[in-house]
Each structure stands twice: as structure tokens, then as C-alpha cells.
Amino acid sequence: YTLVPDLFAYRQDPKLEPALLITEELILVKRFFESYGLKVNLTIFVSDTDYTEIGQCGKVTPENVATLQQYLLNLQEFIMAADPQTRILPISNLTNNNPLYKEVKERVLANVTKFKDQDFAREWYQRLVQAAERVYESQLKRKLFPSGEMREKSLAITRMIWAVNAAQGAVFGTLPLNTVLISTERRERDTNYVIDKDTRKNFPPVIYILRAAEAWNRKLLVKPD
């Protein structure tokens, strides 16, 4: 969630996710399938929409868009050396100018703003309240917005996260039937992708990996003797 194009920056800043370790683990999963004689195409999607649509990192400027593009180039260079057949793409490649994405995003955003749908409200209202509180705590640390606007901004960001993720989940459901998602999130977080009841039944199967990142984070937490 921080625009740092240096892929090795996590070694100095424990707040950053170890992107290279996660990428290497994704490639290892691909090789695991290949060891059983399966032909596998791996595409890694980078969530550029976190910056360009959701607004959780503040105002979108030409400078941070350029930084994001540099990050993508650096990651592509690393992947080409590690596994030339693996592709790296911004997730907006799937969603830009996609009518299903636009439709679901608008529907879910209306649902999480007005909660007129009673079934939707029963299933998701309390979860949204809890998610908004977590976003608020995160935004307090970032100090991107005036303190008097923090609650309002955090709620707006949470609503947009849910709308964007639900719409992405709908688009994932249109990928080929032999698609398997490899998630570097946690199951609870990935619930966002199936918020929309009209599209959730098509969501692909998911494999969860976080071992590399979690091992690194635990290492940082261990105090030396």
C-alpha cells in the first residue's frame, strides 16, 4: 500500500510487504503444478486500482502514477529473470472499459452507501462497520486527511474498496473455466470479492499462500538476544 518502486525496500522498512518473496512463492506454486506435467500460465496482477480508484493513498497525482508505473517495470524485470513465461499486469487491464466491472461496481457502491436492500444489509452491514473501523485506524497512522475528516474519508474509502473488489471478483468469474486464483491475501479479506450475490457463484477456486511473507514478518518481530 505504499508506492515504493525499490523492490528490496522491505529489507529496511518492515511496514512494506516483501513483494519479491511473495513473487518467488507464486512462481514456486506454478512450478509445483508443472512438476505434475500440467501446463500452467501464470499471470500476476498488481492492484493499481488501490491508487487510481479507491483513494486510500490520498489524491492521485501524475507523480505517484509514474511511481506505480516504475514499480511495475521493476517487478517485470525481476520476473523476467526468475521465470520469463510469467506475466505481470496491472489489474486495470482486466477492468478498464469492462461493462460488467462498471455495472457491479455501481451496484455494490449503492448497496454499501444506502443499504436499501434488506438481504444485503443483513449480510454485510456489520462487516462494513468493522472494516471501516480498521481503515480508520490505518488512516490515523498515515495522516493523509485532516483529523476532522478522518471518519468520513475512512468510510468512503471502505465503501469504494468493497465496490471495486466486488466488481473485480465479478470479472474474475468470467476468466476461463480452468482458472485458479492464487491469493496472497487472507480468506477474510478476500470476502470482498464475493459481496455481489449476482456474480459470486462464478468466482474461481482459490489457493492461499502467505508463507514467505508471514515468515519474513515473524523474523522482523523476533527480538535479538
CSV table of C-alpha atoms in Angstrom, one decimal:
chain,number,residue,atom,x,y,z
A,1,TYR,CA,0.0,0.0,0.0
A,2,THR,CA,3.0,2.3,-0.3
A,3,LEU,CA,4.3,3.4,-3.6
A,4,VAL,CA,8.0,2.4,-3.3
A,5,PRO,CA,9.5,1.2,-6.7
A,6,ASP,CA,12.5,-0.3,-5.0
A,7,LEU,CA,11.6,-3.9,-4.7
A,8,PHE,CA,14.2,-4.5,-2.0
A,9,ALA,CA,12.9,-1.7,0.3
A,10,TYR,CA,11.1,-4.2,2.6
A,11,ARG,CA,14.5,-5.2,4.0
A,12,GLN,CA,14.9,-1.7,5.5
A,13,ASP,CA,11.2,-0.9,6.1
A,14,PRO,CA,9.2,-3.6,8.0
A,15,LYS,CA,5.9,-1.8,7.1
A,16,LEU,CA,6.3,-2.8,3.5
A,17,GLU,CA,5.2,-6.3,2.3
A,18,PRO,CA,8.1,-8.4,0.9
A,19,ALA,CA,7.0,-8.2,-2.7
A,20,LEU,CA,9.9,-10.3,-4.0
A,21,LEU,CA,9.4,-13.1,-1.6
A,22,ILE,CA,5.7,-13.2,-2.5
A,23,THR,CA,6.5,-13.2,-6.2
A,24,GLU,CA,9.0,-16.0,-5.8
A,25,GLU,CA,6.4,-18.1,-3.9
A,26,LEU,CA,3.9,-17.6,-6.7
A,27,ILE,CA,6.4,-18.9,-9.2
A,28,LEU,CA,7.1,-21.9,-7.0
A,29,VAL,CA,3.4,-22.7,-7.0
A,30,LYS,CA,3.5,-22.6,-10.8
A,31,ARG,CA,6.5,-25.0,-10.8
A,32,PHE,CA,4.7,-27.3,-8.4
A,33,PHE,CA,1.8,-27.8,-10.9
A,34,GLU,CA,4.4,-28.2,-13.8
A,35,SER,CA,6.2,-30.9,-11.8
A,36,TYR,CA,3.0,-33.0,-12.3
A,37,GLY,CA,3.1,-32.5,-16.0
A,38,LEU,CA,0.4,-29.7,-16.1
A,39,LYS,CA,0.8,-26.8,-18.5
A,40,VAL,CA,0.4,-23.7,-16.5
A,41,ASN,CA,0.3,-20.0,-17.4
A,42,LEU,CA,0.9,-17.6,-14.5
A,43,THR,CA,-0.2,-14.0,-14.6
A,44,ILE,CA,0.4,-11.8,-11.6
A,45,PHE,CA,-2.0,-8.9,-11.2
A,46,VAL,CA,-0.8,-5.8,-9.3
A,47,SER,CA,-3.7,-3.8,-7.7
A,48,ASP,CA,-3.1,-0.5,-9.3
A,49,THR,CA,-6.7,0.4,-8.6
A,50,ASP,CA,-5.8,0.8,-4.9
A,51,TYR,CA,-4.2,4.0,-6.0
A,52,THR,CA,-6.2,5.1,-9.1
A,53,GLU,CA,-9.8,4.3,-7.9
A,54,ILE,CA,-10.1,3.7,-4.2
A,55,GLY,CA,-8.3,6.8,-2.9
A,56,GLN,CA,-6.9,5.2,0.3
A,57,CYS,CA,-3.4,6.6,-0.5
A,58,GLY,CA,-4.6,10.2,-1.0
A,59,LYS,CA,-5.1,12.2,-4.1
A,60,VAL,CA,-3.9,10.6,-7.3
A,61,THR,CA,-1.1,12.7,-8.9
A,62,PRO,CA,0.9,12.3,-12.0
A,63,GLU,CA,3.9,11.7,-9.8
A,64,ASN,CA,2.5,8.7,-7.9
A,65,VAL,CA,1.1,7.3,-11.2
A,66,ALA,CA,4.6,7.5,-12.6
A,67,THR,CA,6.0,5.8,-9.5
A,68,LEU,CA,3.4,3.0,-9.9
A,69,GLN,CA,4.5,2.5,-13.5
A,70,GLN,CA,8.1,2.3,-12.4
A,71,TYR,CA,7.2,-0.3,-9.8
A,72,LEU,CA,5.5,-2.4,-12.4
A,73,LEU,CA,8.6,-2.1,-14.7
A,74,ASN,CA,10.9,-3.1,-11.9
A,75,LEU,CA,8.7,-6.1,-11.0
A,76,GLN,CA,8.5,-7.2,-14.6
A,77,GLU,CA,12.3,-7.1,-14.9
A,78,PHE,CA,12.6,-9.2,-11.8
A,79,ILE,CA,10.1,-11.7,-13.0
A,80,MET,CA,11.7,-12.0,-16.5
A,81,ALA,CA,14.9,-13.1,-14.8
A,82,ALA,CA,13.1,-15.5,-12.5
A,83,ASP,CA,10.5,-17.0,-14.9
A,84,PRO,CA,10.3,-15.5,-18.4
A,85,GLN,CA,6.9,-17.1,-19.1
A,86,THR,CA,5.2,-15.4,-16.2
A,87,ARG,CA,3.3,-12.2,-16.9
A,88,ILE,CA,2.9,-9.1,-14.7
A,89,LEU,CA,-0.1,-6.9,-15.4
A,90,PRO,CA,-2.0,-4.1,-13.6
A,91,ILE,CA,-5.4,-5.4,-12.6
A,92,SER,CA,-6.9,-2.4,-14.5
A,93,ASN,CA,-6.1,-4.3,-17.7
A,94,LEU,CA,-9.0,-6.6,-16.8
A,95,THR,CA,-11.4,-3.9,-15.6
A,96,ASN,CA,-10.9,-0.8,-17.7
A,97,ASN,CA,-13.8,-0.3,-20.2
A,98,ASN,CA,-15.3,-3.6,-18.9
A,99,PRO,CA,-19.1,-3.1,-18.7
A,100,LEU,CA,-19.6,-5.9,-16.1
A,101,TYR,CA,-17.0,-4.2,-13.9
A,102,LYS,CA,-18.7,-0.9,-14.2
A,103,GLU,CA,-22.2,-2.4,-13.5
A,104,VAL,CA,-21.2,-4.4,-10.4
A,105,LYS,CA,-19.1,-1.5,-9.0
A,106,GLU,CA,-22.0,0.9,-9.3
A,107,ARG,CA,-24.5,-1.6,-7.8
A,108,VAL,CA,-22.3,-2.5,-4.8
A,109,LEU,CA,-21.4,1.1,-4.1
A,110,ALA,CA,-25.1,2.0,-4.0
A,111,ASN,CA,-25.7,-1.0,-1.7
A,112,VAL,CA,-23.0,-0.1,0.8
A,113,THR,CA,-24.0,3.5,0.8
A,114,LYS,CA,-27.8,3.3,1.2
A,115,PHE,CA,-28.4,-0.3,2.4
A,116,LYS,CA,-31.8,-0.3,0.9
A,117,ASP,CA,-31.6,-4.0,0.0
A,118,GLN,CA,-32.6,-5.7,3.3
A,119,ASP,CA,-31.0,-9.0,2.5
A,120,PHE,CA,-27.7,-7.2,1.6
A,121,ALA,CA,-27.9,-5.2,4.8
A,122,ARG,CA,-28.4,-8.3,7.0
A,123,GLU,CA,-25.4,-10.0,5.4
A,124,TRP,CA,-22.9,-7.1,5.1
A,125,TYR,CA,-23.8,-4.0,7.2
A,126,GLN,CA,-22.0,-5.1,10.4
A,127,ARG,CA,-19.0,-6.3,8.4
A,128,LEU,CA,-18.8,-2.9,6.7
A,129,VAL,CA,-18.8,-1.1,10.1
A,130,GLN,CA,-15.9,-3.3,11.3
A,131,ALA,CA,-14.0,-2.9,8.1
A,132,ALA,CA,-14.4,0.9,8.2
A,133,GLU,CA,-13.0,0.9,11.7
A,134,ARG,CA,-9.9,-0.9,10.5
A,135,VAL,CA,-9.5,1.6,7.7
A,136,TYR,CA,-9.9,4.5,10.1
A,137,GLU,CA,-7.1,3.1,12.3
A,138,SER,CA,-4.9,2.8,9.3
A,139,GLN,CA,-5.7,6.3,8.1
A,140,LEU,CA,-4.9,7.7,11.5
A,141,LYS,CA,-1.4,6.4,11.1
A,142,ARG,CA,-1.0,7.8,7.5
A,143,LYS,CA,-2.4,11.2,8.4
A,144,LEU,CA,-3.3,11.9,4.7
A,145,PHE,CA,-6.5,13.7,5.7
A,146,PRO,CA,-7.4,16.4,8.3
A,147,SER,CA,-8.4,14.8,11.6
A,148,GLY,CA,-11.9,16.3,11.4
A,149,GLU,CA,-12.5,14.5,8.0
A,150,MET,CA,-10.9,11.2,9.0
A,151,ARG,CA,-14.1,9.2,9.9
A,152,GLU,CA,-15.9,10.4,6.8
A,153,LYS,CA,-12.9,9.7,4.5
A,154,SER,CA,-12.4,6.3,6.0
A,155,LEU,CA,-16.0,5.3,5.5
A,156,ALA,CA,-15.9,6.5,1.9
A,157,ILE,CA,-12.6,4.6,1.3
A,158,THR,CA,-14.1,1.4,2.8
A,159,ARG,CA,-17.2,1.6,0.5
A,160,MET,CA,-15.0,2.1,-2.5
A,161,ILE,CA,-12.8,-0.8,-1.5
A,162,TRP,CA,-15.8,-3.1,-1.4
A,163,ALA,CA,-17.3,-1.8,-4.6
A,164,VAL,CA,-14.0,-2.1,-6.6
A,165,ASN,CA,-13.2,-5.6,-5.1
A,166,ALA,CA,-16.7,-6.9,-5.7
A,167,ALA,CA,-16.5,-5.7,-9.3
A,168,GLN,CA,-13.1,-7.3,-9.7
A,169,GLY,CA,-14.5,-10.6,-8.3
A,170,ALA,CA,-17.2,-10.4,-11.0
A,171,VAL,CA,-14.6,-10.1,-13.7
A,172,PHE,CA,-12.5,-12.9,-12.2
A,173,GLY,CA,-15.6,-15.1,-12.7
A,174,THR,CA,-15.5,-14.5,-16.4
A,175,LEU,CA,-12.0,-15.9,-16.8
A,176,PRO,CA,-11.6,-19.3,-18.5
A,177,LEU,CA,-13.0,-22.3,-16.5
A,178,ASN,CA,-9.5,-23.7,-15.8
A,179,THR,CA,-8.5,-20.6,-14.0
A,180,VAL,CA,-7.3,-20.9,-10.4
A,181,LEU,CA,-6.5,-17.8,-8.3
A,182,ILE,CA,-3.5,-17.8,-6.1
A,183,SER,CA,-4.2,-15.3,-3.4
A,184,THR,CA,-1.6,-13.5,-1.2
A,185,GLU,CA,-4.4,-12.2,1.0
A,186,ARG,CA,-6.2,-13.9,3.8
A,187,ARG,CA,-9.6,-15.6,3.4
A,188,GLU,CA,-11.4,-12.9,5.5
A,189,ARG,CA,-10.0,-10.1,3.3
A,190,ASP,CA,-11.0,-12.0,0.1
A,191,THR,CA,-14.6,-12.0,1.1
A,192,ASN,CA,-14.8,-8.6,-0.6
A,193,TYR,CA,-14.6,-10.3,-3.9
A,194,VAL,CA,-17.9,-12.1,-3.5
A,195,ILE,CA,-20.0,-9.3,-2.0
A,196,ASP,CA,-22.2,-9.2,-5.0
A,197,LYS,CA,-24.7,-12.1,-4.8
A,198,ASP,CA,-25.4,-12.0,-8.6
A,199,THR,CA,-21.8,-12.8,-9.5
A,200,ARG,CA,-20.3,-14.7,-6.6
A,201,LYS,CA,-21.3,-18.2,-7.8
A,202,ASN,CA,-18.9,-17.8,-10.7
A,203,PHE,CA,-15.9,-16.9,-8.6
A,204,PRO,CA,-12.9,-19.2,-9.4
A,205,PRO,CA,-11.3,-21.6,-6.8
A,206,VAL,CA,-8.6,-20.0,-4.7
A,207,ILE,CA,-5.3,-21.3,-3.3
A,208,TYR,CA,-4.0,-19.3,-0.4
A,209,ILE,CA,-0.2,-18.6,0.1
A,210,LEU,CA,1.3,-16.3,2.6
A,211,ARG,CA,4.1,-18.4,4.0
A,212,ALA,CA,7.0,-16.4,2.6
A,213,ALA,CA,5.5,-13.0,3.7
A,214,GLU,CA,4.5,-14.4,7.1
A,215,ALA,CA,7.9,-15.9,7.8
A,216,TRP,CA,9.6,-12.7,6.9
A,217,ASN,CA,7.2,-10.7,9.2
A,218,ARG,CA,7.8,-13.1,12.1
A,219,LYS,CA,11.5,-12.7,11.6
A,220,LEU,CA,11.2,-9.0,12.0
A,221,LEU,CA,9.3,-9.4,15.2
A,222,VAL,CA,11.9,-11.7,16.8
A,223,LYS,CA,14.0,-9.6,19.2
A,224,PRO,CA,17.7,-10.4,19.2
A,225,ASP,CA,19.2,-11.8,22.4
